[in-house]
Amino acid sequence: MIGLGALVATAAVVWGGTVAGPRAGRSLASLLDELRQEGLQIVYSTALVRPEMTVLTEPEATEPRRLLDEILRPHGLAVFEASGGQLVVVAAPRTSAPPTGSIRGMIEAPIDGPLLTTVSIRVEGTPLQATVSEEGRFELGGVPSGEQALAIDSPFFEPRRVERLTVRAGEATTVTVRLEPAALFLSEIVVTPSHLRIQREQPEVRMFLSREEVDRTPHAGDDLLRALRRLPGATGGDFSSKLSIRGGEDGEVLLLVDGLELYEPFHLKDFQSMFSTVDSEAVGGVDFLTGGYPVEYGDRMSGVIDVSVDTPPGETTTAVSVSTIQARAFSQGSFNGDRSQWLVSARAWYPSALLDLTGATKEKLTTDYQDVLAKVQHRLGARSLLAVDLLWANDDLRFFAADEEETEEVEARYRSHHLWANLRTDWSASLFSETVLAGGRIERERTGGVDDVVEGTLAVEDRRTLEFLTLRQDWRYQAGDRHLLKWGIDLRTQEANYHYARRTVEFGDDEAAVTTVGVDLEPEGESFGLYAADRFRPLDSLVVELGLRWDRQTWVGDHQLSPRVNALFALSPHTTLRAAWGRFWQSQRLNELQVEDGVTTFFPAQLAEHIVVSVEHRPRPGLVLRLEAYDKRLDRLRPRWENLFNPFELFPEARSDRVLVAPDSGRARGVELTVRGTGRGRLAWWGSYAFSSAEDMVGGDAEPRNWDQRHAASLGVDLRLPRGWGLNAAATYHTGWPTTDVSGTVVGEGEGEPEVELVPGPRNHARYADYLRLDLRAEKSFTTKGGELTVIVEVLNLTDRANVCCVEDFATEVGEDGIVTVTPEYGLWAPIVPSLGVRWRF
């Protein structure tokens, strides 16, 4: 067939002139050769006309000489007419840039969501291209003024060409385009290395955020996890980057980056894990799953954050940014004829990032921490993509405070690195695999103490390491037009080392009480995971996925079976019902022992049983409404140590409010309502409300978990304005987290003030005041000869609201009647934190 096609093409040229038919997408060099046979004496160098160059748009000219100019112009090439009639291809002479404007648009389609991210848009006759967000928004800058036409392509929608679009210099032209789904059979939809997600075929509930959505959300330090906290079901404190999902602990979230689970991906791990090590600028997209997720996600029982690192092909792009919180250098590009791409992001924080959030002074706190995320990927042949990622982080912190009565001091160092390779292969149109091979090391060190002339002394030495190797492989097979089979393995080996020593001396009336804790452990072991699932369509409107997962951990001799069921039912073209049930086990990893509390043994895996029902309705393109109910029953919970009043201490394990919580079981349930909408290319908004509860059953009594919030709501608005302006505002509200009431009794009287003993009431049966925070982000971009300059102003807690975080101390007063009044002295979450940044992209 190939030989016959070449023969026909050659005959057409010789017999009747230039080959008829579409030319867009064809090799530029081959078309130049055909024009030679038309009689044009074309001379060119392969350094200018490279083999990978193609005809970008379908030319309108038919006369060979004009056709030549038209196909060269988009590549910045022109023709110099030499003596003897030769036409020499040269680089087009530089001229002053023509007046330009921009195009902002909105895609309307019966099927949106992640499917819209497969749509690409280009301006015909120029190399300008843009992609579409999940909501259907797109933007093209630097468009030459005048009449323009948009070409719109996607494997899942019918192609469109929008003509007679007038672009005016210095202005933004808005346009709305309606797309129709392409006629596709299920057998034609395969999983590819780019992980195009078919919303109609995924029975589990996912929330997808694009890179642009993450970037435009106000979040301190370009921290990905802080941006995700605004999603329904997620919560967390101002001081920490960790997330709690639907009543679960913050360690119950699976964080995957390019297929690898990250261990302890936080800066300053012993000090509330202030920031995550994942730069939001490097993110290509995020899938957020809060319950009922499929069997390929294992060993975490509350939620999944699945992150893909962005490496788009194209010219090299570099951005340098400096703000009052951090500095960053970011660069990405391609090489090897666009067959290979690379990305690198390097960040460093300023101490002010901690000072503003915690209220410490420069005299007390010095810190230095950085991280680097790098990626190189290369396409192997036509069917495989190999990527190598590196994540490195480094922290150094010193805190010193002294007065006449007390001296506090701590030094901490943290080092971590993850290195992994990811190979994705399309073995055929039906079979796909992904293989991840990884290794890494985590180091933690914390030393210091407290010397109080009244209460006593404390000395702590804490050193921990974790080394790991991981092999993970996932397979997908499209078995006919109604079955998608999935299976995979997850193998890990881990080695940990603990050295923890604590000596406490408490001064008493007669003699000092000395307490010591010493732990030296070197645990090691392997874990194994296997899973298989079948996603099938018994009815045209019903998709069901049945899955089973098996996990085993050698260091506890424990193993678990996890059956899971997900179903999707299309109630109408605009309304979808999803339901899920499953068992989700979570083992205790080798780096998760609370040795600071004297714990030296590992516990068996914890269990969560999820029941989730979700209804999603899309009344019109750009508007999505989702109502979701969940019930999460917790069993086999391991005991944990917590602080009743204030966990934000240098050594929380040595505080007097430290208590052991040993629940028999637990339960988290709730209802979430989410609304997302987009305007005509410039406005996007979202809002959510959740009514929920999260409780532990302890000795037959229900105790609210520390992060239980009965009512929670969030609201966000993103506005793209003309002339490079952008504005994003986000508000977060939730009812106060639980706390414990304290009463007092007089235990002794003598000279001076009577001695009062504080008596805690039932754990977590009181509440702090409600939490409310408004954040704002504004930016202005300027186009310069050297690139694009963007000024960013971000203000967290714009109203400077005093949100209560904890109890720092108690004041007592004994009345004449002997009744003791106890007044808590509250600590606060972050005050108003303004940040100014400048980013230069070139």
PDB file of C-alpha atoms in Angstrom, residues 10 63 92 99 110 124 194 225 227 238 319 395 460 491 499 559 657 673 738 789 802 814 830 838:
ATOM      1  CA  THR A  10       4.444  10.797  -8.271  1.00  0.00           C
ATOM      2  CA  GLU A  63      -0.520  29.435  -7.762  1.00  0.00           C
ATOM      3  CA  ALA A  92      12.459  36.379   7.252  1.00  0.00           C
ATOM      4  CA  PRO A  99      -0.103  45.561  16.524  1.00  0.00           C
ATOM      5  CA  PRO A 110     -22.593  18.695  26.075  1.00  0.00           C
ATOM      6  CA  GLU A 124      -4.781  29.966  11.410  1.00  0.00           C
ATOM      7  CA  SER A 194      -0.889  11.459  28.128  1.00  0.00           C
ATOM      8  CA  LEU A 225      -1.477  21.300  49.068  1.00  0.00           C
ATOM      9  CA  ALA A 227      -4.347  25.359  47.171  1.00  0.00           C
ATOM     10  CA  ASP A 238      -3.057  27.810  58.796  1.00  0.00           C
ATOM     11  CA  ALA A 319      10.535  32.186  34.665  1.00  0.00           C
ATOM     12  CA  ASP A 395      15.743  22.323  55.743  1.00  0.00           C
ATOM     13  CA  VAL A 460      15.577  16.025  73.605  1.00  0.00           C
ATOM     14  CA  LEU A 491       6.486  -3.896  45.703  1.00  0.00           C
ATOM     15  CA  HIS A 499      17.254   7.207  67.940  1.00  0.00           C
ATOM     16  CA  HIS A 559      -2.287  -8.848  55.186  1.00  0.00           C
ATOM     17  CA  ASP A 657      -1.665  18.254  78.123  1.00  0.00           C
ATOM     18  CA  LEU A 673     -22.826  20.501  47.739  1.00  0.00           C
ATOM     19  CA  PRO A 738     -13.364  20.967  69.209  1.00  0.00           C
ATOM     20  CA  LEU A 789       6.602  40.664  33.401  1.00  0.00           C
ATOM     21  CA  ALA A 802      -8.528  36.773  64.872  1.00  0.00           C
ATOM     22  CA  VAL A 814     -10.677  32.229  93.179  1.00  0.00           C
ATOM     23  CA  ALA A 830      -2.168  33.458  60.973  1.00  0.00           C
ATOM     24  CA  VAL A 838       7.434  39.804  40.578  1.00  0.00           C
TER      25      VAL A 838
END
